[in-house]
Structures are given as structure tokens and as C-alpha cells.
Amino acid sequence: MQRHKYLSIILILILLLLVLSSCGKKTTEPDVKTVATPTFELVSGAYASASISCATNGATIRYTTDGNDPTQDSAVYSSPISLSSHFTIKAIGYREGWNPSPISSATYTFIPVAAPTFNPLGGEYGRAQFVSISCATTGATIRYTADGSDPDFSSTAYSSPILVSSTTTLKAKGFKNNCVPSATSSETYTIGFTPVQMVHVPGGTFNNGSSDVTVSSFYLDKHQLTQAGYEAVMGINPSFFGGNPNHPVEQISWLNTIEYCNRRSLQEGLTPCYSYSYYGTNPANWPSGWNTSPGKHIYVGCNWAATGYRLPTEMEWMFAARGGDQTHNYIYSGSNNLDDVGWYDNNIDFYGTRPVGTKAANELGLYDLSGNVREWVWDIHGDYPSGSQNDPVGSSSGSSRVMRGGSWFDKADYCTVSFRGYGYADVGSHFMGFRVCKISP
């Protein structure tokens, strides 16, 4: 009995030793591998782009470009990433059963290729144009399209001026290896376009009685501005002989013509020519009373390169009235017989204006430049300067502005192409109107 007791104790001790021995042993777990850190490389080519690779076979690379750390939900890398001028990419590698890689990051900074420029700029042209394209980035290749599509690296490479003979939109883009392509530049060329109710006046040289004057090409209204035309822009008809839509508008001051030109330009999406003092080009922003005294005319400036409407200069008006490069040197605009081409005090059977365009046109197809109403022009009144001039714009100072052309109220002597009248800029009369012109690209 005593012996069995000792055996039991010995068995218990053996079992206890076995348990303790088992607890002291470490369990061997299989090693868990970590995906290799992704690496970046600049891709050589026309576009600036970056590739990402991972040394771990079978790993999926996910990346971000917004500054956030990538996760399993981020975009999967499959092809080189196009770069902008400043670009940061973050990437991480995943493989099933492996630990994700550390996050890697690369920042790229490039100076983009400069946007190409066109010469001449787009616009309205009376004839075909040769268009040159240039890029300020040395070594850049310019590629362009003429079908309205955006250019890419497969588009035609520019090498020499492009002949544009019909209305065309040219688009161009600059490329250089390992650089960010330029923004797309675009210009539209309208060929053979003449604005509605305007006549193209090709430039030329003439003698104004004191000197030789050269004027550039421009467009000029075929007719004096009508009451209907003025009211459509300004919302009022100030004419003394009102209620006649096809008669010339009158009782218009020189300052009123400036406002009309800018408001019409803005309505048609063109760049206004005139500005008033430091108040800009929009008449809605000009101060109250800006047009109520004669001295205010000196605060009006003109941007001669703007696409909007403006008054002709005195020399532009005179050149056109003479018939431009088609002139026959008539005394009046289009004839030596004023009755053929103008309404004046000797051929009206009742007091007042007549419908525009009811007398014969001059050599260029322009009407009523001798008679019906006098016409405001841009110039400050002053003596003609001596010596040859190119596109003169009149005196730099003076108290009045020039009128040309004579009127229904005037005798024949005041209707010649050489007669000059003038008046205060804030005053209108029932024999004073105007017509507008526009730059010819």
C-alpha cells in the first residue's frame, strides 16, 4: 500500500516535469516577407512622365498624386504617369500574404515649354495671310493643327509660315524631350470678311493740300449712322427729325459718339477703343457729367489697336471721301456735280435730312460723304502739320473737334472733300451726325 502511494507521487512528478518542459519550448512561426519599396524613374520622351517599379515579383503598386499616403484603395499603377510643372507621387507595394512595402515618394519640378505665339494674330483679313508660329523655349518643336483639333506629338511639325487662304482656326503646342508640353495656343483667321454695312478701304498715300499723308487700311461705314442704328445701341433717338429710322441720326455731340462706339463694341464682344480718364472703357463706369462740358473731350483716350468701333481720323475720312486708291480727284465725294452725290441746301424740297444712301456712291461704294449731315471725326481741330505723315491722329491740344462732309443745311462750298468744320465736343445739332470705322487687321 505504501509502495503504491510512492509510485503515484512519482508519476505525478513526471507529468509535471513534462508539462513544464513543454511550456518552456518556443513555437516556430513561418517568416512573413515584406514587399520591396517602389522606385521611380523619369521616362525619356516628348512628354515629361514617370514610371514606378517594384523589385518584388507579383507585387501591385498603388499610388497617389494629391499628397495623401496611398492605401489598398488607391489607383493601381499600370503605365507611366504624365507630369505637370510641379508634381509629387507617392507609392506603396502590395502582395497577398506579404507585408506592404514602405511608402516611397518622388517630387518632380519642370519648367513647361512656353506657349507658341502667332504672327499675325487672328482676326478679320481681306486676303490670304502667311502665319508664322514661334516658341520662346529653345529646342522646342512646335506641332499644329488646322482642323480645330488639339495638337499632340503626332500632329504636323511647324517648319515654315503657313498660308491661310480661307477661314481657319490654327492651334499649336510646344514639345521638348523630358519637358512638360506647353499650353495649347489658338488663333482664328477670317479671310475675305467685311463687317456688315462697312466698306474695306485699302490704305494709301494722298496729299491733303499741305502735306503727303499715308493711311493704313481700315473699314468704314457704308452709310451715315441711322436713327435706328443709334437707338438699337443707346436705347434713345435724340434726333430733331426723329421718327425716321433710315435717316441719319443727328443732334449728336462728339462725346455722345464716343459712348456709342464703346457700347456697341461691348455689345458685340469687341475690345472698346476709347477710355475716359482713369475710369476705363465701359461707359457704365464713367462719372456723372462726363459729357456735359466742352473741356471734357481731352480726357478721352484711344487705343488704336483695339478691335472695336471708333470715329475715323480726319485723314482717314478725307482719304475715303476722295475715293481712296480708286480716286478720280472729284471736288465732292464721288462726283464734280454735288446734285449726283449729296443732299444740300440747293436740292432739298423740304427742311431736314433724307434717307441714307439715296444719292450715288463714291468710287469705294461709300454714300453721303458730301451732304445730308456733317460727320464728327476723331481729331482735335488745328492746322495741318507740314511734312509727310503716317496715320496722323490730329493735334494734341485744342478746344474743339473736327467735322467733315457738309449737310442738308449747307451750301455746296461746305460739302467738298477738302472743307473742314469744327465744334465743341459737348454740342450736337440737327445737321451733325457721324459714321464709324474699324481696324483692318
GROMACS .gro file of C-alpha atoms in nm:
model
  441
    1MET     CA    1   0.000   0.000   0.000
    2GLN     CA    2   0.276   0.231   0.096
    3ARG     CA    3   0.455   0.138  -0.222
    4HIS     CA    4   0.158   0.235  -0.446
    5LYS     CA    5   0.146   0.567  -0.279
    6TYR     CA    6   0.507   0.639  -0.374
    7LEU     CA    7   0.451   0.529  -0.733
    8SER     CA    8   0.159   0.769  -0.768
    9ILE     CA    9   0.369   1.055  -0.638
   10ILE     CA   10   0.648   0.971  -0.882
   11LEU     CA   11   0.403   0.962  -1.180
   12ILE     CA   12   0.259   1.299  -1.084
   13LEU     CA   13   0.609   1.448  -1.066
   14ILE     CA   14   0.697   1.307  -1.410
   15LEU     CA   15   0.381   1.452  -1.565
   16LEU     CA   16   0.455   1.786  -1.403
   17LEU     CA   17   0.805   1.789  -1.546
   18LEU     CA   18   0.670   1.709  -1.892
   19VAL     CA   19   0.423   1.998  -1.874
   20LEU     CA   20   0.689   2.240  -1.758
   21SER     CA   21   0.923   2.123  -2.030
   22SER     CA   22   0.654   2.175  -2.292
   23CYS     CA   23   0.580   2.528  -2.173
   24GLY     CA   24   0.942   2.627  -2.198
   25LYS     CA   25   0.969   2.541  -2.571
   26LYS     CA   26   0.915   2.826  -2.836
   27THR     CA   27   0.668   2.774  -3.125
   28THR     CA   28   0.837   2.829  -3.464
   29GLU     CA   29   0.627   3.052  -3.694
   30PRO     CA   30   0.695   3.082  -4.072
   31ASP     CA   31   0.876   3.409  -4.172
   32VAL     CA   32   0.641   3.688  -4.323
   33LYS     CA   33   0.817   3.872  -4.606
   34THR     CA   34   0.790   4.248  -4.682
   35VAL     CA   35   0.732   4.386  -5.031
   36ALA     CA   36   1.023   4.585  -5.172
   37THR     CA   37   0.994   4.964  -5.168
   38PRO     CA   38   0.874   5.101  -5.507
   39THR     CA   39   1.124   5.308  -5.705
   40PHE     CA   40   1.072   5.592  -5.954
   41GLU     CA   41   1.233   5.669  -6.288
   42LEU     CA   42   1.192   5.958  -6.535
   43VAL     CA   43   1.071   5.830  -6.872
   44SER     CA   44   1.262   5.971  -7.170
   45GLY     CA   45   1.038   6.109  -7.441
   46ALA     CA   46   0.836   6.402  -7.573
   47TYR     CA   47   0.630   6.423  -7.256
   48ALA     CA   48   0.758   6.450  -6.901
   49SER     CA   49   0.641   6.130  -6.732
   50ALA     CA   50   0.747   5.898  -6.454
   51SER     CA   51   0.747   5.518  -6.426
   52ILE     CA   52   0.724   5.320  -6.098
   53SER     CA   53   0.872   4.974  -6.045
   54CYS     CA   54   0.895   4.723  -5.761
   55ALA     CA   55   1.158   4.452  -5.721
   56THR     CA   56   0.906   4.212  -5.568
   57ASN     CA   57   0.763   3.984  -5.836
   58GLY     CA   58   0.383   3.982  -5.838
   59ALA     CA   59   0.351   4.299  -5.632
   60THR     CA   60   0.078   4.553  -5.711
   61ILE     CA   61   0.181   4.917  -5.694
   62ARG     CA   62  -0.075   5.171  -5.581
   63TYR     CA   63  -0.010   5.544  -5.591
   64THR     CA   64  -0.145   5.894  -5.523
   65THR     CA   65  -0.072   6.238  -5.669
   66ASP     CA   66  -0.272   6.451  -5.423
   67GLY     CA   67  -0.028   6.443  -5.132
   68ASN     CA   68  -0.211   6.169  -4.939
   69ASP     CA   69  -0.046   5.841  -4.848
   70PRO     CA   70  -0.152   5.555  -5.077
   71THR     CA   71  -0.364   5.266  -4.949
   72GLN     CA   72  -0.512   4.947  -5.092
   73ASP     CA   73  -0.790   5.162  -5.236
   74SER     CA   74  -0.559   5.399  -5.427
   75ALA     CA   75  -0.506   5.394  -5.803
   76VAL     CA   76  -0.321   5.095  -5.946
   77TYR     CA   77  -0.006   5.184  -6.140
   78SER     CA   78  -0.007   5.040  -6.493
   79SER     CA   79   0.172   5.289  -6.722
   80PRO     CA   80   0.395   5.600  -6.694
   81ILE     CA   81   0.231   5.898  -6.526
   82SER     CA   82   0.230   6.232  -6.713
   83LEU     CA   83   0.380   6.511  -6.504
   84SER     CA   84   0.282   6.873  -6.463
   85SER     CA   85   0.526   7.153  -6.383
   86HIS     CA   86   0.536   7.052  -6.014
   87PHE     CA   87   0.428   6.701  -5.927
   88THR     CA   88   0.461   6.470  -5.621
   89ILE     CA   89   0.390   6.094  -5.647
   90LYS     CA   90   0.361   5.857  -5.350
   91ALA     CA   91   0.363   5.478  -5.399
   92ILE     CA   92   0.329   5.157  -5.198
   93GLY     CA   93   0.362   4.790  -5.297
   94TYR     CA   94   0.119   4.511  -5.201
   95ARG     CA   95   0.134   4.133  -5.239
   96GLU     CA   96  -0.102   3.883  -5.083
   97GLY     CA   97   0.046   3.723  -4.773
   98TRP     CA   98   0.328   3.977  -4.758
   99ASN     CA   99   0.371   4.289  -4.552
  100PRO     CA  100   0.313   4.608  -4.756
  101SER     CA  101   0.622   4.799  -4.861
  102PRO     CA  102   0.728   5.123  -4.703
  103ILE     CA  103   0.574   5.428  -4.878
  104SER     CA  104   0.809   5.593  -5.124
  105SER     CA  105   0.779   5.944  -5.269
  106ALA     CA  106   0.921   6.144  -5.558
  107THR     CA  107   0.876   6.513  -5.644
  108TYR     CA  108   0.936   6.643  -5.998
  109THR     CA  109   0.971   7.009  -6.090
  110PHE     CA  110   0.982   7.117  -6.455
  111ILE     CA  111   0.960   7.444  -6.642
  112PRO     CA  112   0.686   7.385  -6.901
  113VAL     CA  113   0.751   7.465  -7.266
  114ALA     CA  114   0.638   7.820  -7.346
  115ALA     CA  115   0.309   7.852  -7.530
  116PRO     CA  116   0.359   7.921  -7.904
  117THR     CA  117   0.269   8.262  -8.045
  118PHE     CA  118   0.127   8.355  -8.386
  119ASN     CA  119   0.219   8.640  -8.620
  120PRO     CA  120  -0.002   8.797  -8.733
  121LEU     CA  121  -0.264   8.738  -8.467
  122GLY     CA  122  -0.603   8.602  -8.562
  123GLY     CA  123  -0.867   8.841  -8.690
  124GLU     CA  124  -1.055   8.953  -8.996
  125TYR     CA  125  -0.847   8.979  -9.314
  126GLY     CA  126  -0.943   9.084  -9.664
  127ARG     CA  127  -0.693   8.846  -9.825
  128ALA     CA  128  -0.489   8.531  -9.757
  129GLN     CA  129  -0.223   8.553  -9.485
  130PHE     CA  130   0.110   8.381  -9.420
  131VAL     CA  131   0.112   8.292  -9.049
  132SER     CA  132   0.435   8.233  -8.856
  133ILE     CA  133   0.446   8.039  -8.527
  134SER     CA  134   0.726   8.077  -8.273
  135CYS     CA  135   0.813   7.940  -7.928
  136ALA     CA  136   1.035   8.107  -7.667
  137THR     CA  137   1.165   7.771  -7.539
  138THR     CA  138   1.496   7.688  -7.708
  139GLY     CA  139   1.495   7.350  -7.876
  140ALA     CA  140   1.118   7.305  -7.862
  141THR     CA  141   0.928   7.150  -8.153
  142ILE     CA  142   0.603   7.322  -8.247
  143ARG     CA  143   0.322   7.100  -8.368
  144TYR     CA  144   0.000   7.243  -8.506
  145THR     CA  145  -0.343   7.163  -8.647
  146ALA     CA  146  -0.574   7.350  -8.883
  147ASP     CA  147  -0.887   7.136  -8.839
  148GLY     CA  148  -0.995   7.253  -8.495
  149SER     CA  149  -0.849   6.954  -8.308
  150ASP     CA  150  -0.595   6.991  -8.029
  151PRO     CA  151  -0.237   6.918  -8.142
  152ASP     CA  152  -0.040   6.627  -7.995
  153PHE     CA  153   0.302   6.473  -8.060
  154SER     CA  154   0.177   6.314  -8.382
  155SER     CA  155   0.050   6.643  -8.531
  156THR     CA  156   0.230   6.825  -8.812
  157ALA     CA  157   0.560   6.984  -8.708
  158TYR     CA  158   0.584   7.355  -8.790
  159SER     CA  159   0.878   7.445  -9.014
  160SER     CA  160   0.778   7.747  -9.226
  161PRO     CA  161   0.498   8.008  -9.246
  162ILE     CA  162   0.152   7.864  -9.312
  163LEU     CA  163  -0.061   8.007  -9.593
  164VAL     CA  164  -0.415   8.069  -9.465
  165SER     CA  165  -0.642   8.138  -9.761
  166SER     CA  166  -0.984   8.063  -9.606
  167THR     CA  167  -1.136   8.098  -9.262
  168THR     CA  168  -0.924   7.872  -9.039
  169THR     CA  169  -0.851   7.809  -8.672
  170LEU     CA  170  -0.486   7.727  -8.609
  171LYS     CA  171  -0.386   7.554  -8.286
  172ALA     CA  172  -0.026   7.499  -8.176
  173LYS     CA  173   0.157   7.326  -7.892
  174GLY     CA  174   0.527   7.316  -7.797
  175PHE     CA  175   0.708   6.989  -7.715
  176LYS     CA  176   1.057   6.913  -7.584
  177ASN     CA  177   1.204   6.586  -7.457
  178ASN     CA  178   1.155   6.531  -7.083
  179CYS     CA  179   0.963   6.858  -7.055
  180VAL     CA  180   0.602   6.937  -6.986
  181PRO     CA  181   0.431   7.029  -7.317
  182SER     CA  182   0.308   7.386  -7.347
  183ALA     CA  183  -0.047   7.502  -7.319
  184THR     CA  184  -0.234   7.497  -7.650
  185SER     CA  185  -0.237   7.831  -7.833
  186SER     CA  186  -0.516   7.911  -8.075
  187GLU     CA  187  -0.597   8.186  -8.326
  188THR     CA  188  -0.883   8.212  -8.577
  189TYR     CA  189  -0.830   8.382  -8.913
  190THR     CA  190  -1.138   8.504  -9.100
  191ILE     CA  191  -1.045   8.564  -9.463
  192GLY     CA  192  -1.246   8.780  -9.701
  193PHE     CA  193  -1.463   8.915  -9.418
  194THR     CA  194  -1.619   9.259  -9.435
  195PRO     CA  195  -1.822   9.374  -9.133
  196VAL     CA  196  -2.191   9.425  -9.203
  197GLN     CA  197  -2.265   9.755  -9.377
  198MET     CA  198  -1.898   9.850  -9.388
  199VAL     CA  199  -1.659   9.902  -9.679
  200HIS     CA  200  -1.296   9.796  -9.676
  201VAL     CA  201  -1.073  10.095  -9.752
  202PRO     CA  202  -0.727   9.978  -9.865
  203GLY     CA  203  -0.451  10.202  -9.732
  204GLY     CA  204  -0.263  10.450  -9.946
  205THR     CA  205  -0.100  10.793  -9.973
  206PHE     CA  206  -0.255  11.126 -10.078
  207ASN     CA  207  -0.193  11.497 -10.045
  208ASN     CA  208  -0.426  11.686  -9.811
  209GLY     CA  209  -0.332  12.026  -9.952
  210SER     CA  210  -0.043  12.079  -9.711
  211SER     CA  211   0.148  11.752  -9.700
  212ASP     CA  212   0.157  11.390  -9.812
  213VAL     CA  213  -0.033  11.159  -9.580
  214THR     CA  214  -0.025  10.780  -9.567
  215VAL     CA  215  -0.309  10.593  -9.401
  216SER     CA  216  -0.335  10.221  -9.324
  217SER     CA  217  -0.626  10.005  -9.439
  218PHE     CA  218  -0.949  10.022  -9.238
  219TYR     CA  219  -1.322   9.953  -9.255
  220LEU     CA  220  -1.569  10.243  -9.278
  221ASP     CA  221  -1.948  10.250  -9.251
  222LYS     CA  222  -2.107  10.247  -9.594
  223HIS     CA  223  -2.373  10.491  -9.470
  224GLN     CA  224  -2.405  10.758  -9.206
  225LEU     CA  225  -2.532  10.603  -8.882
  226THR     CA  226  -2.911  10.590  -8.890
  227GLN     CA  227  -3.161  10.674  -8.620
  228ALA     CA  228  -3.249  10.304  -8.597
  229GLY     CA  229  -2.884  10.206  -8.561
  230TYR     CA  230  -2.819  10.455  -8.285
  231GLU     CA  231  -3.135  10.364  -8.094
  232ALA     CA  232  -3.051   9.991  -8.112
  233VAL     CA  233  -2.736  10.056  -7.908
  234MET     CA  234  -2.822  10.356  -7.693
  235GLY     CA  235  -3.195  10.299  -7.638
  236ILE     CA  236  -3.285  10.659  -7.733
  237ASN     CA  237  -3.324  10.865  -8.050
  238PRO     CA  238  -3.219  11.227  -7.989
  239SER     CA  239  -3.278  11.339  -8.350
  240PHE     CA  240  -3.456  11.665  -8.425
  241PHE     CA  241  -3.606  11.489  -8.726
  242GLY     CA  242  -3.694  11.182  -8.525
  243GLY     CA  243  -3.932  10.906  -8.629
  244ASN     CA  244  -3.735  10.835  -8.946
  245PRO     CA  245  -3.541  10.511  -8.883
  246ASN     CA  246  -3.348  10.524  -9.211
  247HIS     CA  247  -3.249  10.890  -9.183
  248PRO     CA  248  -2.912  10.976  -9.027
  249VAL     CA  249  -2.917  11.027  -8.653
  250GLU     CA  250  -2.839  11.390  -8.561
  251GLN     CA  251  -2.817  11.620  -8.262
  252ILE     CA  252  -2.526  11.401  -8.153
  253SER     CA  253  -2.232  11.558  -7.973
  254TRP     CA  254  -1.878  11.435  -8.026
  255LEU     CA  255  -1.879  11.293  -7.672
  256ASN     CA  256  -2.203  11.103  -7.749
  257THR     CA  257  -2.034  10.935  -8.045
  258ILE     CA  258  -1.756  10.811  -7.816
  259GLU     CA  259  -2.008  10.650  -7.583
  260TYR     CA  260  -2.193  10.490  -7.875
  261CYS     CA  261  -1.872  10.337  -8.013
  262ASN     CA  262  -1.780  10.175  -7.683
  263ARG     CA  263  -2.129  10.050  -7.601
  264ARG     CA  264  -2.163   9.891  -7.945
  265SER     CA  265  -1.817   9.734  -7.917
  266LEU     CA  266  -1.908   9.580  -7.581
  267GLN     CA  267  -2.239   9.450  -7.715
  268GLU     CA  268  -2.058   9.273  -7.999
  269GLY     CA  269  -1.780   9.130  -7.783
  270LEU     CA  270  -1.509   9.358  -7.926
  271THR     CA  271  -1.241   9.548  -7.737
  272PRO     CA  272  -1.353   9.911  -7.697
  273CYS     CA  273  -1.121  10.172  -7.845
  274TYR     CA  274  -1.196  10.459  -7.608
  275SER     CA  275  -1.126  10.514  -7.240
  276TYR     CA  276  -1.230  10.807  -7.024
  277SER     CA  277  -0.965  10.937  -6.784
  278TYR     CA  278  -0.884  10.654  -6.540
  279TYR     CA  279  -1.240  10.515  -6.544
  280GLY     CA  280  -1.173  10.254  -6.812
  281THR     CA  281  -1.358  10.165  -7.131
  282ASN     CA  282  -1.707  10.081  -7.003
  283PRO     CA  283  -1.932  10.389  -7.017
  284ALA     CA  284  -2.139  10.243  -6.733
  285ASN     CA  285  -1.843  10.322  -6.506
  286TRP     CA  286  -1.784  10.677  -6.628
  287PRO     CA  287  -1.876  10.952  -6.379
  288SER     CA  288  -2.195  11.153  -6.396
  289GLY     CA  289  -2.149  11.464  -6.609
  290TRP     CA  290  -1.853  11.327  -6.800
  291ASN     CA  291  -2.007  11.452  -7.130
  292THR     CA  292  -2.163  11.781  -7.019
  293SER     CA  293  -1.890  12.037  -7.084
  294PRO     CA  294  -1.664  12.103  -7.385
  295GLY     CA  295  -1.338  12.066  -7.191
  296LYS     CA  296  -1.411  11.702  -7.104
  297HIS     CA  297  -1.304  11.585  -7.452
  298ILE     CA  298  -0.935  11.599  -7.357
  299TYR     CA  299  -0.987  11.312  -7.109
  300VAL     CA  300  -1.082  11.068  -7.387
  301GLY     CA  301  -0.800  10.838  -7.499
  302CYS     CA  302  -0.795  10.596  -7.790
  303ASN     CA  303  -0.640  10.250  -7.823
  304TRP     CA  304  -0.572  10.244  -8.197
  305ALA     CA  305  -0.501   9.870  -8.195
  306ALA     CA  306  -0.836   9.775  -8.037
  307THR     CA  307  -1.086   9.571  -8.240
  308GLY     CA  308  -1.391   9.782  -8.153
  309TYR     CA  309  -1.563  10.071  -8.330
  310ARG     CA  310  -1.432  10.427  -8.338
  311LEU     CA  311  -1.459  10.751  -8.529
  312PRO     CA  312  -1.235  10.779  -8.835
  313THR     CA  313  -0.946  11.019  -8.805
  314GLU     CA  314  -0.975  11.329  -9.020
  315MET     CA  315  -0.720  11.194  -9.266
  316GLU     CA  316  -0.892  10.853  -9.286
  317TRP     CA  317  -1.220  11.031  -9.356
  318MET     CA  318  -1.064  11.256  -9.622
  319PHE     CA  319  -0.883  10.966  -9.792
  320ALA     CA  320  -1.208  10.763  -9.809
  321ALA     CA  321  -1.415  11.063  -9.926
  322ARG     CA  322  -1.168  11.119 -10.212
  323GLY     CA  323  -1.222  10.759 -10.324
  324GLY     CA  324  -0.913  10.607 -10.162
  325ASP     CA  325  -0.686  10.427 -10.406
  326GLN     CA  326  -0.964  10.448 -10.669
  327THR     CA  327  -0.986  10.828 -10.659
  328HIS     CA  328  -1.081  11.041 -10.958
  329ASN     CA  329  -0.995  11.355 -10.761
  330TYR     CA  330  -1.353  11.484 -10.767
  331ILE     CA  331  -1.446  11.807 -10.587
  332TYR     CA  332  -1.718  11.625 -10.395
  333SER     CA  333  -1.718  11.267 -10.276
  334GLY     CA  334  -1.787  11.070 -10.595
  335SER     CA  335  -1.857  11.348 -10.843
  336ASN     CA  336  -1.789  11.702 -10.958
  337ASN     CA  337  -2.167  11.751 -10.958
  338LEU     CA  338  -2.294  11.770 -10.600
  339ASP     CA  339  -2.654  11.701 -10.705
  340ASP     CA  340  -2.546  11.349 -10.803
  341VAL     CA  341  -2.395  11.253 -10.468
  342GLY     CA  342  -2.523  11.478 -10.189
  343TRP     CA  343  -2.819  11.643 -10.020
  344TYR     CA  344  -2.752  12.011  -9.954
  345ASP     CA  345  -2.946  12.336  -9.931
  346ASN     CA  346  -2.994  12.376 -10.307
  347ASN     CA  347  -3.158  12.040 -10.384
  348ILE     CA  348  -3.390  11.975 -10.091
  349ASP     CA  349  -3.759  12.048 -10.134
  350PHE     CA  350  -3.828  12.048  -9.763
  351TYR     CA  351  -3.632  12.126  -9.447
  352GLY     CA  352  -3.436  11.836  -9.296
  353THR     CA  353  -3.240  11.516  -9.353
  354ARG     CA  354  -3.303  11.249  -9.617
  355PRO     CA  355  -3.279  10.868  -9.604
  356VAL     CA  356  -2.919  10.747  -9.621
  357GLY     CA  357  -2.787  10.603  -9.946
  358THR     CA  358  -3.035  10.771 -10.178
  359LYS     CA  359  -2.768  10.957 -10.378
  360ALA     CA  360  -2.486  10.795 -10.576
  361ALA     CA  361  -2.188  10.636 -10.400
  362ASN     CA  362  -1.827  10.740 -10.448
  363GLU     CA  363  -1.552  10.528 -10.604
  364LEU     CA  364  -1.531  10.299 -10.297
  365GLY     CA  365  -1.907  10.247 -10.260
  366LEU     CA  366  -1.945  10.496  -9.973
  367TYR     CA  367  -2.254  10.716  -9.953
  368ASP     CA  368  -2.337  11.070  -9.831
  369LEU     CA  369  -1.983  11.185  -9.761
  370SER     CA  370  -2.084  11.517  -9.920
  371GLY     CA  371  -2.410  11.628  -9.760
  372ASN     CA  372  -2.711  11.504  -9.560
  373VAL     CA  373  -2.536  11.556  -9.222
  374ARG     CA  374  -2.187  11.668  -9.128
  375GLU     CA  375  -1.981  11.394  -8.966
  376TRP     CA  376  -1.774  11.406  -8.650
  377VAL     CA  377  -1.420  11.269  -8.679
  378TRP     CA  378  -1.165  11.198  -8.406
  379ASP     CA  379  -0.925  11.491  -8.442
  380ILE     CA  380  -0.886  11.799  -8.228
  381HIS     CA  381  -0.910  12.099  -8.460
  382GLY     CA  382  -0.573  12.250  -8.554
  383ASP     CA  383  -0.355  12.339  -8.850
  384TYR     CA  384  -0.236  12.059  -9.074
  385PRO     CA  385   0.127  11.984  -8.997
  386SER     CA  386   0.383  12.010  -9.276
  387GLY     CA  387   0.595  11.721  -9.397
  388SER     CA  388   0.500  11.362  -9.470
  389GLN     CA  389   0.282  11.185  -9.213
  390ASN     CA  390   0.185  10.825  -9.140
  391ASP     CA  391  -0.158  10.761  -8.983
  392PRO     CA  392  -0.180  11.104  -8.816
  393VAL     CA  393  -0.437  11.147  -8.537
  394GLY     CA  394  -0.457  11.527  -8.525
  395SER     CA  395  -0.349  11.796  -8.284
  396SER     CA  396  -0.261  11.706  -7.924
  397SER     CA  397  -0.446  12.006  -7.777
  398GLY     CA  398  -0.732  12.237  -7.860
  399SER     CA  399  -1.085  12.333  -7.759
  400SER     CA  400  -1.291  12.175  -8.039
  401ARG     CA  401  -1.323  11.867  -8.257
  402VAL     CA  402  -1.335  11.843  -8.637
  403MET     CA  403  -1.646  11.783  -8.853
  404ARG     CA  404  -1.633  11.691  -9.221
  405GLY     CA  405  -1.867  11.650  -9.516
  406GLY     CA  406  -2.129  11.924  -9.525
  407SER     CA  407  -2.504  11.877  -9.472
  408TRP     CA  408  -2.857  11.939  -9.597
  409PHE     CA  409  -2.827  12.276  -9.422
  410ASP     CA  410  -2.507  12.382  -9.601
  411LYS     CA  411  -2.417  12.543  -9.930
  412ALA     CA  412  -2.214  12.347 -10.185
  413ASP     CA  413  -1.883  12.500 -10.078
  414TYR     CA  414  -1.916  12.329  -9.738
  415CYS     CA  415  -1.971  11.986  -9.898
  416THR     CA  416  -1.636  11.946 -10.075
  417VAL     CA  417  -1.393  11.673  -9.969
  418SER     CA  418  -1.148  11.945  -9.854
  419PHE     CA  419  -1.380  12.153  -9.634
  420ARG     CA  420  -1.317  12.143  -9.258
  421GLY     CA  421  -1.567  12.233  -8.991
  422TYR     CA  422  -1.535  12.214  -8.613
  423GLY     CA  423  -1.740  12.241  -8.297
  424TYR     CA  424  -1.738  12.196  -7.921
  425ALA     CA  425  -1.735  11.831  -7.818
  426ASP     CA  426  -2.043  11.853  -7.595
  427VAL     CA  427  -2.271  12.017  -7.854
  428GLY     CA  428  -2.496  11.848  -8.110
  429SER     CA  429  -2.706  11.997  -8.390
  430HIS     CA  430  -2.978  11.890  -8.633
  431PHE     CA  431  -2.721  11.891  -8.915
  432MET     CA  432  -2.448  11.691  -8.733
  433GLY     CA  433  -2.413  11.312  -8.730
  434PHE     CA  434  -2.138  11.053  -8.774
  435ARG     CA  435  -2.028  10.717  -8.910
  436VAL     CA  436  -1.786  10.471  -8.752
  437CYS     CA  437  -1.482  10.279  -8.866
  438LYS     CA  438  -1.295   9.971  -8.753
  439ILE     CA  439  -0.939   9.849  -8.768
  440SER     CA  440  -0.842   9.631  -9.063
  441PRO     CA  441  -0.601   9.357  -8.943
   0.00000   0.00000   0.00000
